Amino acid sequence: MAVLIIAGLDTGGGAGLKADIETVSALGEHPLPVLTSVTYQNPEKVSGYFSLPAEVVREEIRAVRGHFDIKAVKVGVLGSGEAVKIVAEETRGLLRVLDPVLTSSTGHPLIDVEGVETLKDLLIPGSIVTPNVPEAEKLTGMKVSSVEDMKKAARILVDEFGAKTAVVKGGHLDYTDVLYWNGEFYEFRGEMIEGFTHGTGCAFSSALASLLAKGMGLPEAVEEAKRFVETAIVFSSSEGKCINPLAPLEIDVERWRTYSGLKNAVKRLVEMGELLNPFVPEVGTNFAYATPQGEVFAVKGRIVRYGKTIKPIGPVELNASDHLKRALLKFREFYPEVRAVINLRYSRELIERTEKLGLTVSFYDRREEPGEVKRAERGTMEWGIETAIRRVRERPDVIYHLGDWGKEPMVLVFGRDAREVVRKVKELLG
Ligand SMILES: Cc1ncc(COP(=O)(O)O)c(N)n1
């Protein structure tokens, strides 16, 4: 189904048309992108924008309106009052979701002063309007600091401004979204989700337009759009510092379980921070957790000593550790049930304690490494793990070496899942 998108271009690839196109595509519909403004922007700053002549926007819409069977339209950045007028004219009769973008989240205006007034007069009437809290405040002139205020603002947008429906999004308050539809309020609860949020407003309105285009009704479509955006935040892009609307296509259940399992396990480790601190090597600790299919999540930038405690540098991401990933994948060739591993600083006491606890310990020694492995660029880790595994009869819980990666002696603790690794580490630290 075709979804018309009327929005601006974000050169940083975070918000605007790019997020909209990805969202509509991820939800299986066909995006028709109409450009209104080019913004000069990166994740930290919008340095300006250029609005296309409004007549260009009109021609863009006309080129597709007669040709495609457009089921819904999403309107984002418009830039100028003139464009608002034309979009109101050219989208008449279409199911219209309006994200009333007034400024970027970094605070730069994305519409001129006349545009804000024209938006109220011409475009909000008849639209499903989806402001966030600052936008709801600016449009209604009221202060919005609670769910009750959000309801009041939603009602003003519908009863006084003539919107068909209003969804006030609570990302700036307690993550509850409020829908006012057919004279009734609906609340959609959410929670703080770690990740980048740049582009969330665009993705939400595009998702809502796509779901409505499919024929989904309200309030279900709002709930579904909210969950879509939550997933896009969870799997946001650290490179783009923005959401990842393609995440729902990229993840599956096992990826999700592995990701959240590792995230929780890292939290448990941080709780034991003081105890663990002396066991964090100079190069840092990492914690890798593989899906049953062998994709490996780890902590981007590793976990480092931080004062008396420890701190993960970045988020949990796919392929965030090369060394541990290789160690784990090699281990799994022998014992596929093993899916998690952590590296700790070597100490004689740690190994003694492992043995005392009845865990199986093995090791490798780089002095035994055959010449051809040494000469090959990347085989040492694999050779070491295989050698250690073959040295003992049972599946090892711990493999250590006395000088390798960064030449620092290291202990690797393996387990069937991230939770089991945390349990073993807890036992080892006493
Ligand atoms: C082209 C364009 N459209 C929309 C936004 C709002 O997104 P955000 O609130 O994440 O800055 C933006 N910054 N740029």
Short mmCIF file of N, CA, C and O in Angstrom, two decimals, residues 21 48 51 69 148 191 217 223 253 272 279 284 287 303 306 341 369 400 418:
data_model
loop_
_atom_site.label_atom_id
_atom_site.label_comp_id
_atom_site.label_asym_id
_atom_site.label_seq_id
_atom_site.Cartn_x
_atom_site.Cartn_y
_atom_site.Cartn_z
N ILE A 21 11.08 6.77 5.42
CA ILE A 21 11.14 5.75 4.36
C ILE A 21 11.44 4.39 4.98
O ILE A 21 10.82 3.39 4.64
N GLY A 48 21.13 24.78 9.83
CA GLY A 48 20.23 25.58 9.01
C GLY A 48 19.38 24.71 8.12
O GLY A 48 19.48 23.48 8.18
N SER A 51 14.24 25.64 2.37
CA SER A 51 12.95 25.09 1.98
C SER A 51 12.80 25.17 0.48
O SER A 51 13.05 26.22 -0.13
N ASP A 69 -2.41 4.53 -5.48
CA ASP A 69 -3.58 4.49 -4.62
C ASP A 69 -3.10 4.78 -3.19
O ASP A 69 -2.73 3.86 -2.45
N GLU A 148 -2.61 14.25 32.94
CA GLU A 148 -3.86 15.02 32.90
C GLU A 148 -3.73 16.22 31.96
O GLU A 148 -4.64 16.53 31.19
N GLU A 191 8.07 2.83 29.11
CA GLU A 191 9.09 3.05 30.13
C GLU A 191 10.33 3.61 29.46
O GLU A 191 10.45 3.56 28.22
N GLY A 217 -7.21 -0.31 13.00
CA GLY A 217 -8.00 0.79 13.57
C GLY A 217 -7.29 1.46 14.74
O GLY A 217 -6.22 1.02 15.18
N GLU A 223 -0.91 1.88 19.72
CA GLU A 223 -0.17 0.93 20.55
C GLU A 223 0.96 0.29 19.72
O GLU A 223 2.11 0.24 20.14
N VAL A 253 13.38 -13.42 17.69
CA VAL A 253 13.18 -13.65 19.12
C VAL A 253 14.48 -14.02 19.83
O VAL A 253 14.77 -13.53 20.91
N MET A 272 28.09 -5.90 41.25
CA MET A 272 29.21 -6.46 42.02
C MET A 272 30.49 -5.67 41.73
O MET A 272 31.60 -6.18 41.90
N PHE A 279 39.58 -7.52 39.28
CA PHE A 279 39.70 -8.60 38.29
C PHE A 279 39.50 -8.12 36.86
O PHE A 279 39.45 -8.91 35.93
N GLY A 284 40.56 -4.12 29.76
CA GLY A 284 39.12 -4.12 29.99
C GLY A 284 38.56 -5.53 29.92
O GLY A 284 39.20 -6.46 29.45
N PHE A 287 32.12 -9.19 27.77
CA PHE A 287 31.19 -10.25 28.09
C PHE A 287 30.49 -10.54 26.78
O PHE A 287 29.87 -9.64 26.20
N ILE A 303 34.08 -3.25 29.30
CA ILE A 303 33.74 -2.82 30.66
C ILE A 303 35.08 -2.49 31.33
O ILE A 303 36.01 -3.29 31.27
N TYR A 306 36.45 1.76 37.04
CA TYR A 306 35.98 3.15 37.14
C TYR A 306 35.94 3.50 38.61
O TYR A 306 35.04 3.08 39.33
N VAL A 341 30.66 -16.04 27.49
CA VAL A 341 32.03 -16.02 28.03
C VAL A 341 32.38 -14.61 28.50
O VAL A 341 31.92 -13.62 27.94
N GLU A 369 52.65 -22.87 20.75
CA GLU A 369 51.94 -22.60 19.49
C GLU A 369 52.79 -22.99 18.28
O GLU A 369 53.92 -22.55 18.16
N TYR A 400 42.54 -20.47 30.90
CA TYR A 400 43.41 -19.31 31.11
C TYR A 400 44.67 -19.44 30.28
O TYR A 400 44.98 -20.51 29.75
N ALA A 418 24.38 -16.26 29.79
CA ALA A 418 25.04 -15.14 30.46
C ALA A 418 24.83 -15.22 31.97
O ALA A 418 25.72 -14.89 32.76
#
